[in-house]
C-alpha positions as a printed NumPy array, in Angstrom:
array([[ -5.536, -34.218,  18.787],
       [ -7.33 , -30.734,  19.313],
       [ -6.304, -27.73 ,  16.486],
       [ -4.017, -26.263,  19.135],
       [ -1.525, -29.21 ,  19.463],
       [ -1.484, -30.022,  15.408],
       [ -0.5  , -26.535,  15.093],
       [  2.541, -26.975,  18.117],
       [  2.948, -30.113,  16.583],
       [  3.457, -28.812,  13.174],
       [  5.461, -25.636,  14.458],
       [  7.605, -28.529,  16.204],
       [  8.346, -30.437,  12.971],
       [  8.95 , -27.181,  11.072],
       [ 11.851, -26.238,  13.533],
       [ 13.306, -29.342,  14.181],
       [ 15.459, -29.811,  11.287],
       [ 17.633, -26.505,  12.326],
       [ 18.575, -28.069,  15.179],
       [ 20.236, -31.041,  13.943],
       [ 23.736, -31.366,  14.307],
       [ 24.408, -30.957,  10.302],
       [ 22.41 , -27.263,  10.076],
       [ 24.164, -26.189,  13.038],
       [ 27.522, -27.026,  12.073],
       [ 26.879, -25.124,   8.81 ],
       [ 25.31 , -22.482,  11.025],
       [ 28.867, -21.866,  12.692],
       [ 30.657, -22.942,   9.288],
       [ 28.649, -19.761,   7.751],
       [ 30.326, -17.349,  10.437],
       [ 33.73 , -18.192,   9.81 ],
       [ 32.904, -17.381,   6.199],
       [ 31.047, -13.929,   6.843],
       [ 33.789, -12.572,   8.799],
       [ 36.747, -12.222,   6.182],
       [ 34.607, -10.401,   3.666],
       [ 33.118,  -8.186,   6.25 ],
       [ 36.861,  -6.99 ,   7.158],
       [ 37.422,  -6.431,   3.25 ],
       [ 34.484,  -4.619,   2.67 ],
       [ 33.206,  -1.36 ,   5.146],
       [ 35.433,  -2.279,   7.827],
       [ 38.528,  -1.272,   5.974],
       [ 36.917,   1.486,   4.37 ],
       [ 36.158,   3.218,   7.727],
       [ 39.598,   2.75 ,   8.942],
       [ 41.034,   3.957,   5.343],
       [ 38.824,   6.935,   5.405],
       [ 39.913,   7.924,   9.017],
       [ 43.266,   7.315,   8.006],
       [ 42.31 ,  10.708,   5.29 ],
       [ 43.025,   8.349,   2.416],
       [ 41.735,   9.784,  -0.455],
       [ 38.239,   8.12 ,  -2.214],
       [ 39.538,   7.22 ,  -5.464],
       [ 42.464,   4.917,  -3.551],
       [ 39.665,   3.428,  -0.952],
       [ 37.318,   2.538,  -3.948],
       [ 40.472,   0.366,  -4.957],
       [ 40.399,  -1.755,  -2.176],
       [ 37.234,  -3.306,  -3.446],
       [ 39.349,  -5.36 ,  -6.076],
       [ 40.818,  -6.852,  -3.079],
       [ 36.793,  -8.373,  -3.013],
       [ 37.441,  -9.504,  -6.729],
       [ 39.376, -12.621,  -5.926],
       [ 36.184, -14.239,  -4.452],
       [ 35.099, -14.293,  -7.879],
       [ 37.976, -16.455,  -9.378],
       [ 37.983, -18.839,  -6.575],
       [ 36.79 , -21.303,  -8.898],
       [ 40.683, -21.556, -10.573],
       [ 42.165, -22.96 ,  -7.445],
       [ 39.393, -24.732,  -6.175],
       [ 40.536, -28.338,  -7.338],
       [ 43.715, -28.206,  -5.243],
       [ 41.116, -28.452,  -2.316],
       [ 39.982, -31.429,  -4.177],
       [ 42.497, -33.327,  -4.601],
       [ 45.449, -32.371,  -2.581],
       [ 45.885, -34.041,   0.927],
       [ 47.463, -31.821,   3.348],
       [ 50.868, -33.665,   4.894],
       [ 50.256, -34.745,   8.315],
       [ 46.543, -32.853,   8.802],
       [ 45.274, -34.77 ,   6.858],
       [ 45.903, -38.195,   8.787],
       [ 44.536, -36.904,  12.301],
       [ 41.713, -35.071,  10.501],
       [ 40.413, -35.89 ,   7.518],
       [ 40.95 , -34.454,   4.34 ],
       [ 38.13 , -32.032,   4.592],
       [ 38.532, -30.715,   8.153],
       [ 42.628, -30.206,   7.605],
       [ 42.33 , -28.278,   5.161],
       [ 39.027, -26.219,   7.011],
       [ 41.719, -25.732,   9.986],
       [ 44.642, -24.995,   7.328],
       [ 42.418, -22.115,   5.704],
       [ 40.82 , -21.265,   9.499],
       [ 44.537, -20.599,  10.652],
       [ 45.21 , -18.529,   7.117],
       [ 42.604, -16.526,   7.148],
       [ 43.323, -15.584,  11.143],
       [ 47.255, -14.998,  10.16 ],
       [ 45.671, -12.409,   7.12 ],
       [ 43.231, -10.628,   9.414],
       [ 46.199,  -9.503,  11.81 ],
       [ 48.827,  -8.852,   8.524],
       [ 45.961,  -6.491,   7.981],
       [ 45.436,  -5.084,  11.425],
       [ 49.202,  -4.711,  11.722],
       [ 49.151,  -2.891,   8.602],
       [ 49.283,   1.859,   9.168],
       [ 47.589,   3.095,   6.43 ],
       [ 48.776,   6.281,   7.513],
       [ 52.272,   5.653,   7.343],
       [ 52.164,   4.117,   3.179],
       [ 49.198,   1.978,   1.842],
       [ 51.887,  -0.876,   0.687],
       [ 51.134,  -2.894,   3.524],
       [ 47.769,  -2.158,   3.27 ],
       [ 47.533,  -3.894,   0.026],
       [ 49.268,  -6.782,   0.896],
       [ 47.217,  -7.603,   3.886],
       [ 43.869,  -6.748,   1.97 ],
       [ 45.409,  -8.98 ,  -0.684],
       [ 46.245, -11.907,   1.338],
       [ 43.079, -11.244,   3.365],
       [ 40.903, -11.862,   0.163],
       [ 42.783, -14.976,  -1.408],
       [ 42.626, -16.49 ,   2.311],
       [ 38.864, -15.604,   2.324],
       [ 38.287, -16.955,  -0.404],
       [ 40.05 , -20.224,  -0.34 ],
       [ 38.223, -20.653,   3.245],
       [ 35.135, -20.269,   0.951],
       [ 35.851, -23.146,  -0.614],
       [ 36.559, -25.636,   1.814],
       [ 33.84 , -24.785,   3.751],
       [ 30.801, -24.515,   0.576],
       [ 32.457, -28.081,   0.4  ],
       [ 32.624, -29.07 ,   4.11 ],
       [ 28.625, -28.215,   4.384],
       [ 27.538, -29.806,   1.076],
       [ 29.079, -33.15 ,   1.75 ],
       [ 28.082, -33.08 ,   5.753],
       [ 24.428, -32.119,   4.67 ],
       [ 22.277, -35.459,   3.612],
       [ 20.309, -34.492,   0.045],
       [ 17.146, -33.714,   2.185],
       [ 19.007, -31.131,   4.549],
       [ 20.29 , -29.083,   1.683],
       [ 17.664, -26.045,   1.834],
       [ 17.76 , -25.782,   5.582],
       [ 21.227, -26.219,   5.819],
       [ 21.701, -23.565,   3.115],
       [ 19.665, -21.022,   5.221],
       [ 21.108, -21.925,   8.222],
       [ 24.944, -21.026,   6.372],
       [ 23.096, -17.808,   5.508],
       [ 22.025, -17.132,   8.968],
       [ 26.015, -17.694,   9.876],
       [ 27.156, -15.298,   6.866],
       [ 24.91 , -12.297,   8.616],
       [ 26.55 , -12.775,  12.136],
       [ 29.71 , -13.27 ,  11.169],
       [ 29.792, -10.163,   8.838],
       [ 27.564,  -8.522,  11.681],
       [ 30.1  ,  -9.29 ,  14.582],
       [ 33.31 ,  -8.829,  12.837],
       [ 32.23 ,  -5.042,  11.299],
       [ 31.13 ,  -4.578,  15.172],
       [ 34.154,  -5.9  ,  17.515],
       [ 36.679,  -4.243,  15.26 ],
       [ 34.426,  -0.886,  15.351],
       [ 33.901,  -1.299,  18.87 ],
       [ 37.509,  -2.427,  20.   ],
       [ 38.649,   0.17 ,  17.718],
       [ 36.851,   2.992,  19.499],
       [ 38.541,   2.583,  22.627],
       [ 41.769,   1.34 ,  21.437],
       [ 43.16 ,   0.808,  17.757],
       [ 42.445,  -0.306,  14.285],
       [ 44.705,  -2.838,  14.628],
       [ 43.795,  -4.583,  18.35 ],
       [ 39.814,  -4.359,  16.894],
       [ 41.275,  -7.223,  13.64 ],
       [ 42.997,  -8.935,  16.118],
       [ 39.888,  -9.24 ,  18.516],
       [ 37.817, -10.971,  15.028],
       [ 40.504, -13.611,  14.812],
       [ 38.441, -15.932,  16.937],
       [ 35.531, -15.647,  14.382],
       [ 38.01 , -17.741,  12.132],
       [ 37.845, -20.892,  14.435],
       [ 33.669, -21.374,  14.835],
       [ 33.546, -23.862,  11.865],
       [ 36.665, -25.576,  12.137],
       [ 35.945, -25.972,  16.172],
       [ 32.633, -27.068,  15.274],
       [ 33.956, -29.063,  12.235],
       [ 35.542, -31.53 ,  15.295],
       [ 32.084, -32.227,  16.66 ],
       [ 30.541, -32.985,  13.127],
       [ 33.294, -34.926,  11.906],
       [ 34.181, -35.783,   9.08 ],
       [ 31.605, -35.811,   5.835],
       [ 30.216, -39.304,   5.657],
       [ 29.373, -38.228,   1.876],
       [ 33.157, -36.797,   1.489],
       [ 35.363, -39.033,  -1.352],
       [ 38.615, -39.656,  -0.399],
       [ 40.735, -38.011,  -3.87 ],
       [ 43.071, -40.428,  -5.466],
       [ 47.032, -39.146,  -5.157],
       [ 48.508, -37.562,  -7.866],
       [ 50.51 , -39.358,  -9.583],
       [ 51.517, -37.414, -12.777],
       [ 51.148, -34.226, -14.536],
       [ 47.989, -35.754, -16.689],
       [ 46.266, -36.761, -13.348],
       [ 47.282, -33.292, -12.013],
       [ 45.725, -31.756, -15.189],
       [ 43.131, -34.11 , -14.791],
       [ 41.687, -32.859, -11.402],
       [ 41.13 , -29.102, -13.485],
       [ 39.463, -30.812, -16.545],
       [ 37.404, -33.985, -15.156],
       [ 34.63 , -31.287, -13.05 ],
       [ 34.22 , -29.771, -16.134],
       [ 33.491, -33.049, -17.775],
       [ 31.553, -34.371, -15.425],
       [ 29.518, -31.554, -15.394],
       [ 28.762, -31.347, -19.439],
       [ 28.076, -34.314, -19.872],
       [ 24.768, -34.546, -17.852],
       [ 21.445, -33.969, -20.167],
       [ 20.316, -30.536, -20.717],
       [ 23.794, -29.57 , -18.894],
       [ 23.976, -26.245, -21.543],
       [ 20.729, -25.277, -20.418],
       [ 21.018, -25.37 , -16.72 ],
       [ 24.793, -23.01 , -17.052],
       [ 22.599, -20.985, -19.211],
       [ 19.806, -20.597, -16.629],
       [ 22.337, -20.079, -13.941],
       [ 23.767, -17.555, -15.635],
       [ 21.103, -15.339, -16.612],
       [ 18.601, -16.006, -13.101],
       [ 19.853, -13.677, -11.   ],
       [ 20.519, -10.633, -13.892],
       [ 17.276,  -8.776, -12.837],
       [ 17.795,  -9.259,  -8.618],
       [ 21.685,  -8.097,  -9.018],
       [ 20.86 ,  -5.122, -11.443],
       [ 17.89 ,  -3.83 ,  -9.078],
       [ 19.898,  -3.901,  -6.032],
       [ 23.219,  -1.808,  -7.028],
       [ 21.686,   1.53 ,  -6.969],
       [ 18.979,   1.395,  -4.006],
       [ 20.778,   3.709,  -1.52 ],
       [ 20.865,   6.297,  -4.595],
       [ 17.265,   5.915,  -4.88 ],
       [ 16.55 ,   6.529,  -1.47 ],
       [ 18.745,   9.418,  -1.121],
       [ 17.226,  10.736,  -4.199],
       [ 13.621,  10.511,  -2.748],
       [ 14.546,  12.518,  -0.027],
       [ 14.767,   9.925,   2.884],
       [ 16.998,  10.914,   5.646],
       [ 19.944,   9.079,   7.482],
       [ 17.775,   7.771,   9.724],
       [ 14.973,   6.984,   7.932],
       [ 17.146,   4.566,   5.716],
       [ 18.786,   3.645,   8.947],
       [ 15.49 ,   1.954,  10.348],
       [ 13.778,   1.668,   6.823],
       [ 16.485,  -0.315,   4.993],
       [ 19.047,  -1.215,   7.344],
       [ 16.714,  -3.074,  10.357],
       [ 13.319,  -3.781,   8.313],
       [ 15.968,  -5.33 ,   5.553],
       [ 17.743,  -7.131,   7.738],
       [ 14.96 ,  -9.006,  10.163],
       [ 12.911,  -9.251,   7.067],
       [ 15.75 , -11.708,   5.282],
       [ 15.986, -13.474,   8.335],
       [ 12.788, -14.369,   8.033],
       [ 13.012, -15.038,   4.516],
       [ 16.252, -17.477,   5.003],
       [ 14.037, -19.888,   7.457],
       [ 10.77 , -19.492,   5.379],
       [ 12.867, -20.436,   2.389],
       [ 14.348, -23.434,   4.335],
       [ 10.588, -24.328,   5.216],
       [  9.547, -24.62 ,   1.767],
       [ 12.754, -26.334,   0.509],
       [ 11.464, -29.131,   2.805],
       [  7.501, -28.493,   2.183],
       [  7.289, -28.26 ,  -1.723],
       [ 10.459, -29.393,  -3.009],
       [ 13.405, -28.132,  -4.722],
       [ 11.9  , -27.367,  -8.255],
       [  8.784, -25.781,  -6.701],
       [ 10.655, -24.211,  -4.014],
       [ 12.941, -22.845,  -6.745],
       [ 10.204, -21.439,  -9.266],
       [  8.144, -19.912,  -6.113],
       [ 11.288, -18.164,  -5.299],
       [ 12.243, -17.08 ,  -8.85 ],
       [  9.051, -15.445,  -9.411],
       [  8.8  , -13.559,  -5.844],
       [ 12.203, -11.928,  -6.423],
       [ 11.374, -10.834, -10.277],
       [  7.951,  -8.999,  -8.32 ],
       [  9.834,  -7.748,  -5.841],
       [ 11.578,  -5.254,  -8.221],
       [  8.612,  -4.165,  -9.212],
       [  7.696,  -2.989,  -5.751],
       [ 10.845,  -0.414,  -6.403],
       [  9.309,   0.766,  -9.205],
       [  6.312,   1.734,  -6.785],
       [  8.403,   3.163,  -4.384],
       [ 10.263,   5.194,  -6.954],
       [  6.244,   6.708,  -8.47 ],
       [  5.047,   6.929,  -5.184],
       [  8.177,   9.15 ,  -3.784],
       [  9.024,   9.773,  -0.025],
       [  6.759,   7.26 ,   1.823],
       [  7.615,   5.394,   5.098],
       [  4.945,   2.939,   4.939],
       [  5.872,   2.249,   1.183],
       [  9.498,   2.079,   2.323],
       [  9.207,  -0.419,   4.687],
       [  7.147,  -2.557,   3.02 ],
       [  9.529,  -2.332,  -0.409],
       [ 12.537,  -3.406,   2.037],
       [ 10.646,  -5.419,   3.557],
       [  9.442,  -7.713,   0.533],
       [ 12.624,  -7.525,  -1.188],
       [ 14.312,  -8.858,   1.465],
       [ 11.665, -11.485,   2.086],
       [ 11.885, -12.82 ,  -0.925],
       [ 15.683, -12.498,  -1.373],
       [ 16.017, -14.574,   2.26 ],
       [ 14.024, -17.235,   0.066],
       [ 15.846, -17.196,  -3.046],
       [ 19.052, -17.024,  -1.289],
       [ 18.32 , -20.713,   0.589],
       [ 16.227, -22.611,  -2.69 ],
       [ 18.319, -21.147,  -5.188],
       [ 21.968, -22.099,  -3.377],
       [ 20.462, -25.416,  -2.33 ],
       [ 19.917, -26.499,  -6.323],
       [ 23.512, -25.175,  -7.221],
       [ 24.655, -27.407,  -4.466],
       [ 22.202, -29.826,  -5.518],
       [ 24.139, -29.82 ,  -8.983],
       [ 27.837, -30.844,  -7.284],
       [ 28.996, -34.594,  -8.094],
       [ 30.698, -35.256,  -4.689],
       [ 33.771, -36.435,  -6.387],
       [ 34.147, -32.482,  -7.442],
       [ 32.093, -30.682,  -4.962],
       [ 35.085, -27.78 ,  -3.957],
       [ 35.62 , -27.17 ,  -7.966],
       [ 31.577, -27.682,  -9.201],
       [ 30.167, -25.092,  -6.256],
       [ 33.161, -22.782,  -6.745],
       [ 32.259, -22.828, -10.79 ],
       [ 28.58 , -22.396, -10.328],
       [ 28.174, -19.923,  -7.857],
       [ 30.681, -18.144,  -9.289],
       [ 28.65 , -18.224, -12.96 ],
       [ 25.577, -17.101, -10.878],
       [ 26.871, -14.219, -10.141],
       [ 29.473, -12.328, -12.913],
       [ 26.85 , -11.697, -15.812],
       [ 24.526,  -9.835, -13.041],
       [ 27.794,  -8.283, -11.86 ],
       [ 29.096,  -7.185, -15.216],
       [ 25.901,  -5.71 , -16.673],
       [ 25.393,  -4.032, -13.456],
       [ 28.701,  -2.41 , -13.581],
       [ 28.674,  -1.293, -17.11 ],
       [ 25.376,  -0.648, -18.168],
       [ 23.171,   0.258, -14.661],
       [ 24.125,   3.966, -14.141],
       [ 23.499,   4.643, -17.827],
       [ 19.864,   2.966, -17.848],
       [ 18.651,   5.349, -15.041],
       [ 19.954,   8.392, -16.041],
       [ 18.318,   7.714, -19.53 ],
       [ 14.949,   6.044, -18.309],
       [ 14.298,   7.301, -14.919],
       [ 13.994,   4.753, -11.761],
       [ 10.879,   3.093, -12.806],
       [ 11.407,   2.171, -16.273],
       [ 14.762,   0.781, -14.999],
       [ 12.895,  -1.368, -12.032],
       [ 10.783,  -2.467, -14.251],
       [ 13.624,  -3.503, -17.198],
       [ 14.917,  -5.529, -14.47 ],
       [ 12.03 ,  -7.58 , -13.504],
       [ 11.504,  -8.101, -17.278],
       [ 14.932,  -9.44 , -17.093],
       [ 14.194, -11.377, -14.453],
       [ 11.569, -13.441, -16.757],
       [ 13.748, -15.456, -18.816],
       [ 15.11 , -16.994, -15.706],
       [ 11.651, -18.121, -14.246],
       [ 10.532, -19.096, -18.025],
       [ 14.08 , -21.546, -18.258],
       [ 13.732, -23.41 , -14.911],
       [  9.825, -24.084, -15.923],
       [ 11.011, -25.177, -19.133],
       [ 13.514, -27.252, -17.409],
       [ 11.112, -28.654, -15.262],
       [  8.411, -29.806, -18.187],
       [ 11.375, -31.584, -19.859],
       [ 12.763, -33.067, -16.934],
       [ 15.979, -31.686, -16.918],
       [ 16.517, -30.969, -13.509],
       [ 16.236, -34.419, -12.28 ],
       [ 18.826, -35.408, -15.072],
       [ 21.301, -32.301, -14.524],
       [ 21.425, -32.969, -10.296],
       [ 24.413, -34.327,  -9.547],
       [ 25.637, -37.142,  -6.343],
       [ 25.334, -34.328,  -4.095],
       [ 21.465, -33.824,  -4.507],
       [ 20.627, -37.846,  -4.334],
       [ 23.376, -40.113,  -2.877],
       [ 22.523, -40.136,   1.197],
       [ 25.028, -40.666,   3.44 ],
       [ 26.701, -44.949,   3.688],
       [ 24.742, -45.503,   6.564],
       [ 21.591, -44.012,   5.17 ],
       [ 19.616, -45.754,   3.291],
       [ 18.947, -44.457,  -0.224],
       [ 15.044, -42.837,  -0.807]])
């Protein structure tokens, strides 16, 4: 075979795996997902802001984005409860996919139907409802792709999800704008309703997960209390278990802290609407594309603990090319290429880093485990960023406070070594990260 058909060949091999029918199905899962939080976020704050509602009262609405982060409380109803009647034709995993699918579509048009300019009441409801059904979709469906997934298809399948997330957020924010423009606020929510139905309509090709466990019935209030407690267990008493919650904890500290105040620094620099337009917005955005399928590459290449480390490190030196930036003042080229790397390297964090958390769930729990750990991941990043980030700049300029966050960034990459060297990764994974599917033979 000549160079030029080993390299086709090996381009062939390298694509492949996104095209089986598990990525793909967690390709459309990861639209239905995008879409609600899209609707929550700068959708509703362009319609609330043409509605002349004042900016203090659409700053609010972000709370509405707050129940995302306690999804984790609920998340072992989806465990264990079997939906009546769904759950017989379906499965217990895809009824309650097309239970959430047909919430979260009833939420989007409470919202749409709801005048902002007439009392923001309504408003709140529907943002309200739009959020817990978002969320609660989340779950089921961070579920429905770990347990369809085999342990080997976890980092593509991750990035592939990711890919999903983008165009769902992408084409919800742009059919309500659009349909909005030439009609109303509230056709333009109705028109994203479909968005709901990609993963549960895919859900019927995929099937069932042939890694899902069937949950026992309920039976009494100690088994009830028992389906809260027993993740938890489970969890804690793997070896080195303290050490991985601390490392997913503190890994992402540096990353979340860095990327709160970019626009500021940009404006600040002197970079004009359009210059962030094509400078953050598109060089950003094709640059984590390419990061999520580079990052699903080397999930599959090197491994999850190299994969993991490799990505660690490039996202603590990306901050530091924001320090540059910040010394080096108005700069295209610098710009672009800060974006640009940032993103990169985010795109590859984003798939190794979700594919160990995933990695983590026993597949008796995996609704309650992924709900509790990537919630963890992020609300120390989220919490030091909110109280402490505004005052570190204003103190110590932007870049002393790019570079504080890429030292904080260390500790992470020095833990998961540290983890590695004493083995505690292989120990901590859970069913979901070994145990192949019944008809697979085990590696």
């Amino acid at each position: 075979m000549g160079q030029g058909e080993h390299d086709k060949a090996s381009w062939r091999n390298a694509v492949r795996p996104y095209f089986e029918k598990a990525p793909l199905t967690a390709l459309f899962l990861g639209i239905s997902s995008g879409f609600p939080f899209a609707l929550l976020a700068a959708t509703l704050t362009n319609r609330l802001a043409e509605a002349g509602i004042e900016k203090k009262s659409i700053s609010a609405f972000a709370l509405a984005l707050l129940v995302y982060s306690f999804k984790w409380i609920w998340a072992p109803l989806v465990d264990r409860l079997r939906l009546p009647f769904l759950a017989g034709a379906l499965g217990h995993r895809r009824s309650w996919l097309w239970f959430c699918g047909c919430g979260a579509a009833a939420a989007v048009a409470v919202l749409g139907a709801a005048d902002p300019s007439t009392g923001l009441r309504a408003v709140i409801i529907g943002a309200l409802l739009l959020g817990f059904a978002g969320a609660t979709f989340d779950i089921v469906i961070d579920a429905y792709r770990i347990e369809l997934l085999r342990p080997d298809q976890l980092g593509v399948g991750s990035g592939m999800s990711q890919y999903g997330w983008r165009l769902g957020a992408f084409f919800a924010a742009s059919i309500a704008l659009a349909v909005a423009s030439i009609s109303s606020w509230s056709l333009g929510y109705v028109a994203c309703i479909p968005l709901a139905f990609a993963g549960p309509i895919a859900s019927l090709f995929a099937g069932e997960p042939a890694r899902h466990r069937e949950p026992k019935p309920l039976k009494s209030v100690r088994e009830a209390l028992s389906a809260f407690t027993s993740p938890l267990v489970d969890f804690f008493q793997r070896r080195g278990a303290l050490v991985v919650l601390l490392f997913v904890l503190v890994h992402k500290i540096g990353d979340t802290m860095a990327n709160l105040m970019i626009r500021d620094l940009l404006v600040g620099l002197g970079f004009t609407k359009p210059e962030i337009l094509w400078g953050d917005v598109w060089v950003g955005f094709f640059a984590l594309l390419a990061g999520i399928f580079v990052g699903g590459m080397l999930y599959a290449r090197l491994g999850m603990k190299r994969s993991v480390l490799l990505s660690l490190v490039l996202m603590a030196v990306s901050n530091i090319s924001f320090a540059a930036l910040a010394a080096a003042g108005h700069s295209m080229p610098m710009l672009a290429w800060t974006i640009g790397f940032e993103n990169f390297a985010s795109g590859i964090g984003g798939v190794t880093v979700v594919a160990y958390l995933s990695a983590l769930c026993n597949l008796s729990f995996t609704a309650t485990q992924f709900a509790l750990l990537s919630a963890a991941a992020a609300i120390v990043g989220r919490f030091l960023t909110g109280t402490s980030a505004g005052v570190l700049i204003e103190r110590f300029g932007y870049v002393d406070f790019y570079l504080l966050t890429t030292a904080l960034a260390v500790p992470g990459i020095v833990l998961f070594w540290l983890m590695m060297r004493a083995g505690l990764i292989e120990a901590s994974v859970g069913s979901a990260g070994t145990q192949p599917p019944p008809d697979q033979p085990a590696a």
